Coordinates of C-alpha atoms in Angstrom, one line a residue:
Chain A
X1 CA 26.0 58.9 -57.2
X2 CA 28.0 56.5 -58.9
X3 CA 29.8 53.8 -56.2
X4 CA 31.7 51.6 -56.5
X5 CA 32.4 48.6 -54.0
X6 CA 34.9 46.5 -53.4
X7 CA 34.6 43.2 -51.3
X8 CA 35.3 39.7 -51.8
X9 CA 32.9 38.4 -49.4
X10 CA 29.6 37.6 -52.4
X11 CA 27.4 37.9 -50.0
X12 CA 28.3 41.1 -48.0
X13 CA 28.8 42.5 -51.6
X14 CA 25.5 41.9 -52.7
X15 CA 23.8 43.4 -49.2
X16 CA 25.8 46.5 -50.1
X17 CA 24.6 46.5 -54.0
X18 CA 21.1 46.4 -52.8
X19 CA 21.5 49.2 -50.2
X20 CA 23.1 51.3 -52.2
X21 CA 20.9 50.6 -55.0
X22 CA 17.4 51.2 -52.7
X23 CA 19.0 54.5 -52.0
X24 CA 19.0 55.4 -55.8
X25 CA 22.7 54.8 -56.4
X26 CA 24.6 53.4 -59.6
X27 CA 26.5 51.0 -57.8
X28 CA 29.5 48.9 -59.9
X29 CA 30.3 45.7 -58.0
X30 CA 34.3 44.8 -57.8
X31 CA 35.7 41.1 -55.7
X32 CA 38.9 41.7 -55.4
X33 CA 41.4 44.8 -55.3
X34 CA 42.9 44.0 -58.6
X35 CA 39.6 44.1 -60.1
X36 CA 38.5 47.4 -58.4
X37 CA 41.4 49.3 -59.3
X38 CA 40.8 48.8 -62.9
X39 CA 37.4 49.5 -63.0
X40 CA 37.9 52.6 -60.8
X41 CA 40.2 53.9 -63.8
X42 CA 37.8 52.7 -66.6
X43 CA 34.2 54.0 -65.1
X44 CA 35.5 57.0 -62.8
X45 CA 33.0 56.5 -59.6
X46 CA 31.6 59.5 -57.7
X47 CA 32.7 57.4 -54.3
X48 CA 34.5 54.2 -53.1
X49 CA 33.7 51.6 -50.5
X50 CA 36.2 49.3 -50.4
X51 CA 37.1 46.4 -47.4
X52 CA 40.7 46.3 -46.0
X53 CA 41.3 42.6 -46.6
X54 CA 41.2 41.7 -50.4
X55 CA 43.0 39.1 -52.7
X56 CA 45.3 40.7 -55.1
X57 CA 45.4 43.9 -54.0
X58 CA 44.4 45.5 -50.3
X59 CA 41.9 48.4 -49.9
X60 CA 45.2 50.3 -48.5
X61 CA 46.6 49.8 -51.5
X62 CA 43.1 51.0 -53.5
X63 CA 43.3 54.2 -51.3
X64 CA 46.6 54.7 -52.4
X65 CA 46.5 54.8 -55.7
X66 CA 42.9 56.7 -55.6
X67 CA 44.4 59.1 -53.9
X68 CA 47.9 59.7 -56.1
X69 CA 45.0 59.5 -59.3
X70 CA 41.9 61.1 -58.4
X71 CA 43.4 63.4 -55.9
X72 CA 40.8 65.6 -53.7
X73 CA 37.6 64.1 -55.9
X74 CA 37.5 60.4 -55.0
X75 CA 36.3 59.7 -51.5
X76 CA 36.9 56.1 -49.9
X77 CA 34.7 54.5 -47.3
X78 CA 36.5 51.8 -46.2
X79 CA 34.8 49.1 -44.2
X80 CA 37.1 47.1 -41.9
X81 CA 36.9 44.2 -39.2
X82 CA 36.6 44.6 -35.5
X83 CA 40.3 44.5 -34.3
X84 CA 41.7 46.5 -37.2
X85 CA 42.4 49.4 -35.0
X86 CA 46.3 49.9 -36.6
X87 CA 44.7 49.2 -40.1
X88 CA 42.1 51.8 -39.9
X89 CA 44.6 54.6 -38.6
X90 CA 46.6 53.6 -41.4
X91 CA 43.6 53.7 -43.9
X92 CA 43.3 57.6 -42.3
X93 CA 47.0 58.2 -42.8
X94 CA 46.4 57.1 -46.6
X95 CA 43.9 59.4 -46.9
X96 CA 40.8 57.4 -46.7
X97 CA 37.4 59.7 -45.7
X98 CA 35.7 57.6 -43.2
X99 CA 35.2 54.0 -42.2
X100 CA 32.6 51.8 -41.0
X101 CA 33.4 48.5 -38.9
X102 CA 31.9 44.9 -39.1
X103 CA 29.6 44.3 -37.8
X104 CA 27.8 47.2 -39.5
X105 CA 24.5 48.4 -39.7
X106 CA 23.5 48.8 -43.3
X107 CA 21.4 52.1 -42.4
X108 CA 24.3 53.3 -41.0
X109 CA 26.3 52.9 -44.4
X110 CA 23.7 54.8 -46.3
X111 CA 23.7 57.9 -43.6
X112 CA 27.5 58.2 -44.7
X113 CA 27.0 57.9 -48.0
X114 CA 24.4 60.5 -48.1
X115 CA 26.9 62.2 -46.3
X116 CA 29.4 62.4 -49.1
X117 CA 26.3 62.8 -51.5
X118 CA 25.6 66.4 -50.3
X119 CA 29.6 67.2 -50.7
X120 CA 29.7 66.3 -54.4
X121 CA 26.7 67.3 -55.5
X122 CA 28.0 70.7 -53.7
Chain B
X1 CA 51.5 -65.1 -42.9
X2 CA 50.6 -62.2 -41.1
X3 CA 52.3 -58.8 -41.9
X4 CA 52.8 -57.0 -38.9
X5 CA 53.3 -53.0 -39.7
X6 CA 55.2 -51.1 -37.9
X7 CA 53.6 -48.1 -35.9
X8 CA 56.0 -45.4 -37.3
X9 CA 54.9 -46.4 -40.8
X10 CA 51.1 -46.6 -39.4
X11 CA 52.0 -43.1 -38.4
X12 CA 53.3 -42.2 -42.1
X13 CA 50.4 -43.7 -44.0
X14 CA 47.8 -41.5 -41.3
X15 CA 49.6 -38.9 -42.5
X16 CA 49.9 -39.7 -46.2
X17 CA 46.1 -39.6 -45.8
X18 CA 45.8 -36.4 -43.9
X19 CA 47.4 -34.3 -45.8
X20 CA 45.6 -34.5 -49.1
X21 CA 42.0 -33.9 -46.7
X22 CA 43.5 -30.9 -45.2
X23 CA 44.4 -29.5 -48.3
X24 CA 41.4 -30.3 -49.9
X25 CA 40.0 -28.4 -47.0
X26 CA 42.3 -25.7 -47.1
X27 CA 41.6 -24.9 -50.5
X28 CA 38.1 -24.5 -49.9
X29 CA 38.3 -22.2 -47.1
X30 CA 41.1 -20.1 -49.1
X31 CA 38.2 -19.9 -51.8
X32 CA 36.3 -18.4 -49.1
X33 CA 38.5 -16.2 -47.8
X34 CA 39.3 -14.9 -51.9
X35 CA 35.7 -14.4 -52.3
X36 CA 34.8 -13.1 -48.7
X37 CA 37.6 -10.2 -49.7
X38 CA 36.7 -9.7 -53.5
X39 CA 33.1 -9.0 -52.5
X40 CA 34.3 -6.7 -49.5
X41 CA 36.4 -4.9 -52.2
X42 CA 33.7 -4.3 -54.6
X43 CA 31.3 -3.2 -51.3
X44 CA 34.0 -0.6 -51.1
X45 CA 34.3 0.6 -54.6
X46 CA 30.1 0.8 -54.8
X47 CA 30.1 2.6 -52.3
X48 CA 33.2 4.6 -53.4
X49 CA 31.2 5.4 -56.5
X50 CA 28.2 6.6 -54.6
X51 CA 29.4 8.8 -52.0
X52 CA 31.8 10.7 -54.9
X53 CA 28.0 11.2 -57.2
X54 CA 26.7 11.9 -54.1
X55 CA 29.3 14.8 -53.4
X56 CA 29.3 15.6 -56.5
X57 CA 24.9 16.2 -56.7
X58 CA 25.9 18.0 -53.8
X59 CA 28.5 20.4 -55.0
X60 CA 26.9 21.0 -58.3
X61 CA 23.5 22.1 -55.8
X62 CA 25.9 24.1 -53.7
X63 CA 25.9 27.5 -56.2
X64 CA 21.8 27.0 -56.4
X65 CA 21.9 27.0 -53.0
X66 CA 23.6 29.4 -52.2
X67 CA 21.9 32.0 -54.5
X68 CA 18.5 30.8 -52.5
X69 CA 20.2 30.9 -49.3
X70 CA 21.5 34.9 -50.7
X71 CA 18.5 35.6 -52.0
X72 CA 16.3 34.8 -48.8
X73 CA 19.1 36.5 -46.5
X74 CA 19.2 39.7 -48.3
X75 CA 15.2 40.2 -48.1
X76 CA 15.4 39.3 -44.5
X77 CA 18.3 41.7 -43.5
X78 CA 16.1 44.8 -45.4
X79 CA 12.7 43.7 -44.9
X80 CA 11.1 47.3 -44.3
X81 CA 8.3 46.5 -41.9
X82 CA 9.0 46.6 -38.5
X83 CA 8.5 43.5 -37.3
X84 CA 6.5 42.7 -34.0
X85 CA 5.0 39.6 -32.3
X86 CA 2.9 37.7 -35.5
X87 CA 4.8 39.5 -38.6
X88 CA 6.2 37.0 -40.7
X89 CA 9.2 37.5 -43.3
X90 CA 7.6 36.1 -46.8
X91 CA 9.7 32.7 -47.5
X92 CA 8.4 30.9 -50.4
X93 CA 7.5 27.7 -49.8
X94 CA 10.2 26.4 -52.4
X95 CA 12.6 27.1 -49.8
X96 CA 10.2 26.3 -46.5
X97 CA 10.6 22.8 -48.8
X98 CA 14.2 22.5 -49.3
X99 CA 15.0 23.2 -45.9
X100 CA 14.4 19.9 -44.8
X101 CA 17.1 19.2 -47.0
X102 CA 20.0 18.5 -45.1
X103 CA 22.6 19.8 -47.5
X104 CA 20.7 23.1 -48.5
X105 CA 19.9 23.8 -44.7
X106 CA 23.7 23.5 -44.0
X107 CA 24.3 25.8 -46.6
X108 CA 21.9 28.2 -45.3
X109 CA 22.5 28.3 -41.8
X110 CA 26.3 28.7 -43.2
X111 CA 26.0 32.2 -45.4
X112 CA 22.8 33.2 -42.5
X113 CA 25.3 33.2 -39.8
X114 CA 28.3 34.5 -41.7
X115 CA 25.9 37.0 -42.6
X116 CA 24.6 37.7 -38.9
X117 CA 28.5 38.3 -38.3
X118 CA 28.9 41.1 -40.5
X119 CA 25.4 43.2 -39.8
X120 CA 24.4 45.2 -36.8
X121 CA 21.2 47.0 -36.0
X122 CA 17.9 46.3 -37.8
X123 CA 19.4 44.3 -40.1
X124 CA 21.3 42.3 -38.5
X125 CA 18.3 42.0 -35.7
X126 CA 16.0 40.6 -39.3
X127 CA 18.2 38.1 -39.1
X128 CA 17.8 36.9 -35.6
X129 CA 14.1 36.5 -36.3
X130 CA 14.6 35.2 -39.9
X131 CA 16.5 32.0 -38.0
X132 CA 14.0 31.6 -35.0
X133 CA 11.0 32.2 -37.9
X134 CA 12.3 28.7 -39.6
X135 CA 12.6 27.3 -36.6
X136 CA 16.6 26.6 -36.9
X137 CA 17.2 26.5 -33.3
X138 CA 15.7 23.4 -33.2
X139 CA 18.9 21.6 -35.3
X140 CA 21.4 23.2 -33.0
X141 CA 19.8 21.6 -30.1
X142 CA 19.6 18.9 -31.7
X143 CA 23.8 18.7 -32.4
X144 CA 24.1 19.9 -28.6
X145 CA 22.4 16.5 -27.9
X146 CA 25.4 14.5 -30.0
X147 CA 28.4 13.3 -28.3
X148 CA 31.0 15.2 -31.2
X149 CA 32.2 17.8 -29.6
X150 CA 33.0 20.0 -32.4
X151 CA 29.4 19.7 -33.0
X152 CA 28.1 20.7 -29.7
X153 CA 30.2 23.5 -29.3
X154 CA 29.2 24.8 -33.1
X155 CA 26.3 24.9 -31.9
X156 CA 26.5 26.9 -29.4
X157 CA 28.0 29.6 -31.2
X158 CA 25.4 29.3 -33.7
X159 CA 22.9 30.2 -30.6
X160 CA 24.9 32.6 -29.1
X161 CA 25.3 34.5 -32.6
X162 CA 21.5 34.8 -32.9
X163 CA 21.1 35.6 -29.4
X164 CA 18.9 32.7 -28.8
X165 CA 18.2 33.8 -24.9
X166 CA 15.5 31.4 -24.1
X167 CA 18.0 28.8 -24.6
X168 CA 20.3 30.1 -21.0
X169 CA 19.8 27.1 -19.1
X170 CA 20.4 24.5 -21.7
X171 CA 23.4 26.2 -22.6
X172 CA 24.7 26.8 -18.7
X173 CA 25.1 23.3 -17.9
X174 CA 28.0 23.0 -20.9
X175 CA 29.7 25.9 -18.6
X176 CA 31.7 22.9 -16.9
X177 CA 31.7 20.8 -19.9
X178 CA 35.0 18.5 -20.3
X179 CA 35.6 19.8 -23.4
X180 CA 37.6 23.2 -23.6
X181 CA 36.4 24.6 -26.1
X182 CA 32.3 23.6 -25.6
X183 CA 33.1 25.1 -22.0
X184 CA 34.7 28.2 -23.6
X185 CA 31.7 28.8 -26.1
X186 CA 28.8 27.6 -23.2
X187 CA 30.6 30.6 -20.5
X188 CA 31.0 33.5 -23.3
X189 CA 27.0 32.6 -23.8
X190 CA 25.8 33.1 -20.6
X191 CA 27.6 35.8 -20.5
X192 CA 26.4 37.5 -23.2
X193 CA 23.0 36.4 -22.3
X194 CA 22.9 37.4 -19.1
X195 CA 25.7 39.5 -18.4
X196 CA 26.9 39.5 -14.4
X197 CA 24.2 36.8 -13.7
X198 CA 26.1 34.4 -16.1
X199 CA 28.9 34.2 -13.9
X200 CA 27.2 32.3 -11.8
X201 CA 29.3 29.2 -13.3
X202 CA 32.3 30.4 -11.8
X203 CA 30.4 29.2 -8.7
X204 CA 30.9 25.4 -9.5
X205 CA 33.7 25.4 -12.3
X206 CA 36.2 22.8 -11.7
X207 CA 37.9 23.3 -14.5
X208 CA 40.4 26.8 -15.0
X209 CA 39.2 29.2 -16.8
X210 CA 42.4 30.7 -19.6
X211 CA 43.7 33.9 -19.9
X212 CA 42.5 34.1 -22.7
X213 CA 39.0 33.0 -22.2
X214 CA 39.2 35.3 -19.1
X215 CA 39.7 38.4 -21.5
X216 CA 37.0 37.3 -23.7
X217 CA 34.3 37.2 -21.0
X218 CA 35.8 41.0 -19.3
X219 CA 35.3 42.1 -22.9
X220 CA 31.7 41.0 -22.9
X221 CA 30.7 42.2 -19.9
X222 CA 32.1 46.0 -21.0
X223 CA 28.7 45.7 -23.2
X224 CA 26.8 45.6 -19.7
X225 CA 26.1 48.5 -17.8
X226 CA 28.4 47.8 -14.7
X227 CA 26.6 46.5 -11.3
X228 CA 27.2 45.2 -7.6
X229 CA 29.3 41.9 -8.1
X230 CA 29.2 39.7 -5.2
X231 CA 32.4 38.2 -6.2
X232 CA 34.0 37.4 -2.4
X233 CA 32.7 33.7 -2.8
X234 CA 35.2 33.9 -5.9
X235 CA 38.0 35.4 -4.3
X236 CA 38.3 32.6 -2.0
X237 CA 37.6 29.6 -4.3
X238 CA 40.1 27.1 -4.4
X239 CA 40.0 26.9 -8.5
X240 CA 43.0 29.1 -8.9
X241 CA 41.9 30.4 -11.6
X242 CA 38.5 31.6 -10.3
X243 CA 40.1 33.8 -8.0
X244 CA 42.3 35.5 -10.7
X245 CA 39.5 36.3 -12.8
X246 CA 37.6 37.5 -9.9
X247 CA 40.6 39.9 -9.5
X248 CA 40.2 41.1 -12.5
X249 CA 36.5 41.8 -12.2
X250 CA 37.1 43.7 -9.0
X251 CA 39.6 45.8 -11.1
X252 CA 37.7 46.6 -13.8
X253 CA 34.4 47.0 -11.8
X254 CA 35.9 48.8 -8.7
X255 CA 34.3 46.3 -5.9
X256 CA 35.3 47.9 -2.9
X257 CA 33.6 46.1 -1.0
X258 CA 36.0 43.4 -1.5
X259 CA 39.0 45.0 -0.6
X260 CA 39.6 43.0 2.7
X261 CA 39.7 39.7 0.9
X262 CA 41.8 41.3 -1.5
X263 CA 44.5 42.0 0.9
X264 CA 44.1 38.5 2.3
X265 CA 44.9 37.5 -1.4
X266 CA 48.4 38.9 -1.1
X267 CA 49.0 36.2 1.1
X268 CA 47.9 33.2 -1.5
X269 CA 50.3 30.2 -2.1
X270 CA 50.1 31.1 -6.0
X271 CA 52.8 34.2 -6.9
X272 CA 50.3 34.6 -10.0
X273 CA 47.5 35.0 -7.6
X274 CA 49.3 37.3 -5.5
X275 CA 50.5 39.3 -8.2
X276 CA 46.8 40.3 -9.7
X277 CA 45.8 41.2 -6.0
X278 CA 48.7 43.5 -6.1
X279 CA 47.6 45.1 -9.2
X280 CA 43.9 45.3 -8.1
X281 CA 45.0 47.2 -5.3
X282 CA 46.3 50.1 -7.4
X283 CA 42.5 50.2 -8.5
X284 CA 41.0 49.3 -4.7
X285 CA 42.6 51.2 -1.4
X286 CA 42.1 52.5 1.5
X287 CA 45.0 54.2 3.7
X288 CA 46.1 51.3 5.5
X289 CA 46.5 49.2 1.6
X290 CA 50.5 50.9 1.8
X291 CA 50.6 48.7 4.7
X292 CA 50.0 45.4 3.8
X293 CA 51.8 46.3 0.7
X294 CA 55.0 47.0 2.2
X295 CA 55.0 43.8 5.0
X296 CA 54.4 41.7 1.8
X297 CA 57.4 43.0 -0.2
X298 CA 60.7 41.7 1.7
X299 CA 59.0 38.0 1.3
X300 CA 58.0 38.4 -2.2
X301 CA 59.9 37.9 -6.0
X302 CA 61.6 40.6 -7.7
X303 CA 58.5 41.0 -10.2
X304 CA 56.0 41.0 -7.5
X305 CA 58.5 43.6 -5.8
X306 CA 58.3 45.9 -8.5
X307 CA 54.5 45.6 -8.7
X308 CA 54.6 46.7 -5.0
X309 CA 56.4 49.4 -5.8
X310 CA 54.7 50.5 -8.9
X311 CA 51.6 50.3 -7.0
X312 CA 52.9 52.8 -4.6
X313 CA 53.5 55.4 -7.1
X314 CA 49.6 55.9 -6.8
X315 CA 48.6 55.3 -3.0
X316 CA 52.1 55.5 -0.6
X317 CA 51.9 58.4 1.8
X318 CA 54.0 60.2 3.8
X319 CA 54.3 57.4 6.3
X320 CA 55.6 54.9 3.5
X321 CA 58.7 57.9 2.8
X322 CA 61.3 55.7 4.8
X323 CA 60.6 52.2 3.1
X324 CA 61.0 54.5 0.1
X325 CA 63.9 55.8 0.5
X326 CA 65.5 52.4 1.9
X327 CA 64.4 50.9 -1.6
X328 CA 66.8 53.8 -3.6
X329 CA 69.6 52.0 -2.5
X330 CA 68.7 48.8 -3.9
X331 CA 71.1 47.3 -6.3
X332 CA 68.6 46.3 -9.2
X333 CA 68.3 49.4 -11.1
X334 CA 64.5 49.0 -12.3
X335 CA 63.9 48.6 -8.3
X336 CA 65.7 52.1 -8.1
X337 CA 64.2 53.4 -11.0
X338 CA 60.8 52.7 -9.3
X339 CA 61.4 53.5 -5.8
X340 CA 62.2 57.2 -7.3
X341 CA 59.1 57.3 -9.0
X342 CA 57.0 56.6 -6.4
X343 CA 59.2 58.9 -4.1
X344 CA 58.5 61.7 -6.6
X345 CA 54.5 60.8 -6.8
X346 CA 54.2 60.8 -3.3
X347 CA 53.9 64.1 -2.6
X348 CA 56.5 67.6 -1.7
X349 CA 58.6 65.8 0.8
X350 CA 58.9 63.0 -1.4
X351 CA 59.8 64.8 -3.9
X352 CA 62.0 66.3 -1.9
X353 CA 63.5 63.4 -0.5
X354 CA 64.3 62.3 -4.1
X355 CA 66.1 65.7 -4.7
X356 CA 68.7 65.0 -1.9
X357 CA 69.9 61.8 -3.7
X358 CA 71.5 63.6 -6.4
X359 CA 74.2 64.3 -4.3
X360 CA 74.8 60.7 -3.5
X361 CA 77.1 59.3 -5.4
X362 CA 75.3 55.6 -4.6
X363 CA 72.7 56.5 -6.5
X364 CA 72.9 56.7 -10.5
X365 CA 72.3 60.5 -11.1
X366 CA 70.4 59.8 -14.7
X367 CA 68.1 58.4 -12.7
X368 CA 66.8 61.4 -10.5
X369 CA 66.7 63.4 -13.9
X370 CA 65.0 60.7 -15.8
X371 CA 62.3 60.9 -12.8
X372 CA 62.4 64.5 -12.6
X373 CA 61.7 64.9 -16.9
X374 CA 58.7 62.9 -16.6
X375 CA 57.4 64.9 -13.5
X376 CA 57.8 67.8 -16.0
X377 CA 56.6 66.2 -19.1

């Protein structure tokens, strides 16, 4: 699949590029929301994981406009902080597909991931 | 013939004499003093000069570092052997090297912990033995040592983080630290350490314990399968605080044990203390809790009145129906308001009784119906 991430954290964002990339995905790196949202429209991904908290633009705001774009064929993992409870329902109510909260377990991400593999590949 | 001078012009010659010397003096030390703070300035600027290369060696080494730092970290977190008592994580021994740089180990310890923040499970357990494989522990305990408080308590964090257990005891004795927030970090490490045994601080604590910090430690101990808490020795400590958390504990933890000390709580000096016994007795009662609840309430505030009352709701029996009903006439409204619901919780004659006062004109009818639509709700 081809994902791409969002996250301005460099060093969380390059754990997640290695995962995904052990587990045989094409994986385009983003740091901010502004970024993430222009490469979404220029390269298309199979699947988004995106964090809540972003400069420039918010992973709500990246679900948002995946959703109004790439309606019904764009999932969104979105990975958010312990705490972020309102945030998360939110994310849902957006339309985001599932989340995963810090701390995280990086075999954990790549279980849902698979998970989303098996519906697109469908 | 002999000139005779006078002493006043004596007096002006000494002077005349005096004055050039001291000035001559003067100027020399003035010299000194020029010189002593023209050297002091250039001190300064040298070392002005040095400390900014310095910083700026520093900051030009602080990308390579942390690339090194990333690099190291992210074979660590997914390092695919499972790793028992002698398995090593390969570190080359560049970096073995530059970690007893102070600057690069700073930056390391920095992106490892910020790491350890954001990964659970295996990975985030790699990293645990990644920081005890280099032997980092050794620094904190070294900071605890220092009298900077914003070092010691750092540290701790940074041990609690990587769950440095073996550490316990020389962590405990911070748990009554002067500091607030070295005392804060020390207590939330036992705790996670050693879950209910931690609390064994709350035994000497002379300091109190926040609200705050009280919530922090409830919230680790949810991680800890719940067990027998001895906490009477609590409940009747004279820290204030102590007992209030200890309240809480026997809330949350349902220490029934405890209930007679509870009740003896109600009669504390402290309203605040008196309060959280009222609300732990919603959690812990027997039949005879109503009781004390009710010869408490005439001497008590209007909020602890209410928490009587709301209390009540759950546990008053048939017995408490007159105390009840006595309360409907009250002229607070949120007294009224409460009184009915407890009336209408308390079982069919309660109810009952609360049906009769919609006659009364006394009693605001809106208030038996609001009563009545949550019963049916």
């Amino acid at each position: 699949m081809r994902i791409l991430v969002a996250e301005d954290d460099e060093l969380m964002l390059k754990m997640l590029e290695f995962r995904l990339k052990k587990d045989g995905h094409e994986v385009i790196v983003t740091h901010d929301g502004r970024e993430a949202l222009s490469k979404i429209n220029e390269v298309i991904p199979d699947l988004v994981i995106t964090d809540i908290m972003m400069p420039y633009l918010s992973g709500l705001e990246i679900i948002g406009s995946v959703k109004k774009n790439f309606p019904g064929t764009m999932p969104v993992i979105i990975i958010s902080g312990m705490g972020q409870e309102s945030v998360v329902l939110e994310a849902f109510q957006l339309g985001a597909d599932d989340y995963i909260t810090k701390p995280f377990s990086p075999n954990e991400l790549s279980v849902r991931v698979k998970r989303f593999e098996k519906v697109i590949l469908r | 013939m002999l000139k005779v001078t006078a002493p006043w012009a004596i007096k002006i010659t000494a002077i005349k004499l005096l004055i050039p010397a001291v000035f001559t003096i003067g100027l020399h030390s003035m010299e000194l003093v020029i010189l002593f703070f023209t050297n002091l300035i250039l001190v300064l600027l040298l070392a002005m000069i040095i400390l900014t290369v310095w910083r700026a060696a520093n900051e030009k080494n602080v990308g390579r570092y942390r690339l090194i730092s990333g690099l190291l970290i992210r074979k660590a977190a997914f390092f695919d052997e499972e790793i028992l008592p002698g398995t090593l994580i390969p570190v080359k021994k560049s970096v073995t090297k530059l970690l007893n740089n102070k600057f690069f180990r700073k930056t390391f310890t920095e992106e490892l912990l910020s790491a350890k923040k954001n990964l659970s499970g295996v990975a985030g357990e790699n990293l645990k033995y990644l920081y005890y494989q280099l032997g980092l522990e050794k620094y904190a305990l070294q900071n605890l040592r220092r009298s900077h408080w914003h070092l010691k308590s750092k540290a701790i964090q940074e041990l609690t983080l990587m769950d440095m257990h073996d550490l316990k005891q020389d962590l405990f004795v911070f748990t009554n630290n002067k500091n607030e927030l070295v005392r804060m970090e020390a207590q939330v490490a036992v705790v996670q350490f050693s879950g209910f045994d931690g609390l064994a601080f709350l035994d000497e604590i002379t300091y109190s314990i926040s609200e705050w910090q009280q919530m922090k430690l409830l919230q680790k101990l949810a991680n800890f399968p719940p067990m027998l808490v001895k906490i009477d020795g609590w409940l009747r400590s004279s820290n204030d605080s102590v007992v209030l958390f200890a309240l809480k504990l026997a809330r949350n933890f349902h220490t029934f044990d405890s209930h007679d000390i509870i009740i003896s709580c109600l009669q504390h000096d402290n309203p605040r203390i008196r309060l959280e016994a009222i609300h732990c007795l919603a959690e812990i009662y027997t039949p005879e809790t109503s009781v004390h609840l009710i010869s408490r309430y005439w001497r008590e505030s209007l909020v602890n009145q209410l928490a009587i009352i709301k209390v009540l709701q759950n546990i008053a029996s048939e017995d408490d129906m007159t105390f009840l009903v006595t309360l409907m006439y009250n002229v607070n409204y949120d007294m009224q308001l409460a009184a009915a619901r407890a009336l209408a919780h308390s079982g069919e004659r309660g109810l009952s009784l609360l049906m009769k006062f919609g006659a009364n004109d006394d009693i605001p009818n809106h208030i038996i119906l609001q009563v009545t639509a949550e019963l049916a709700a």
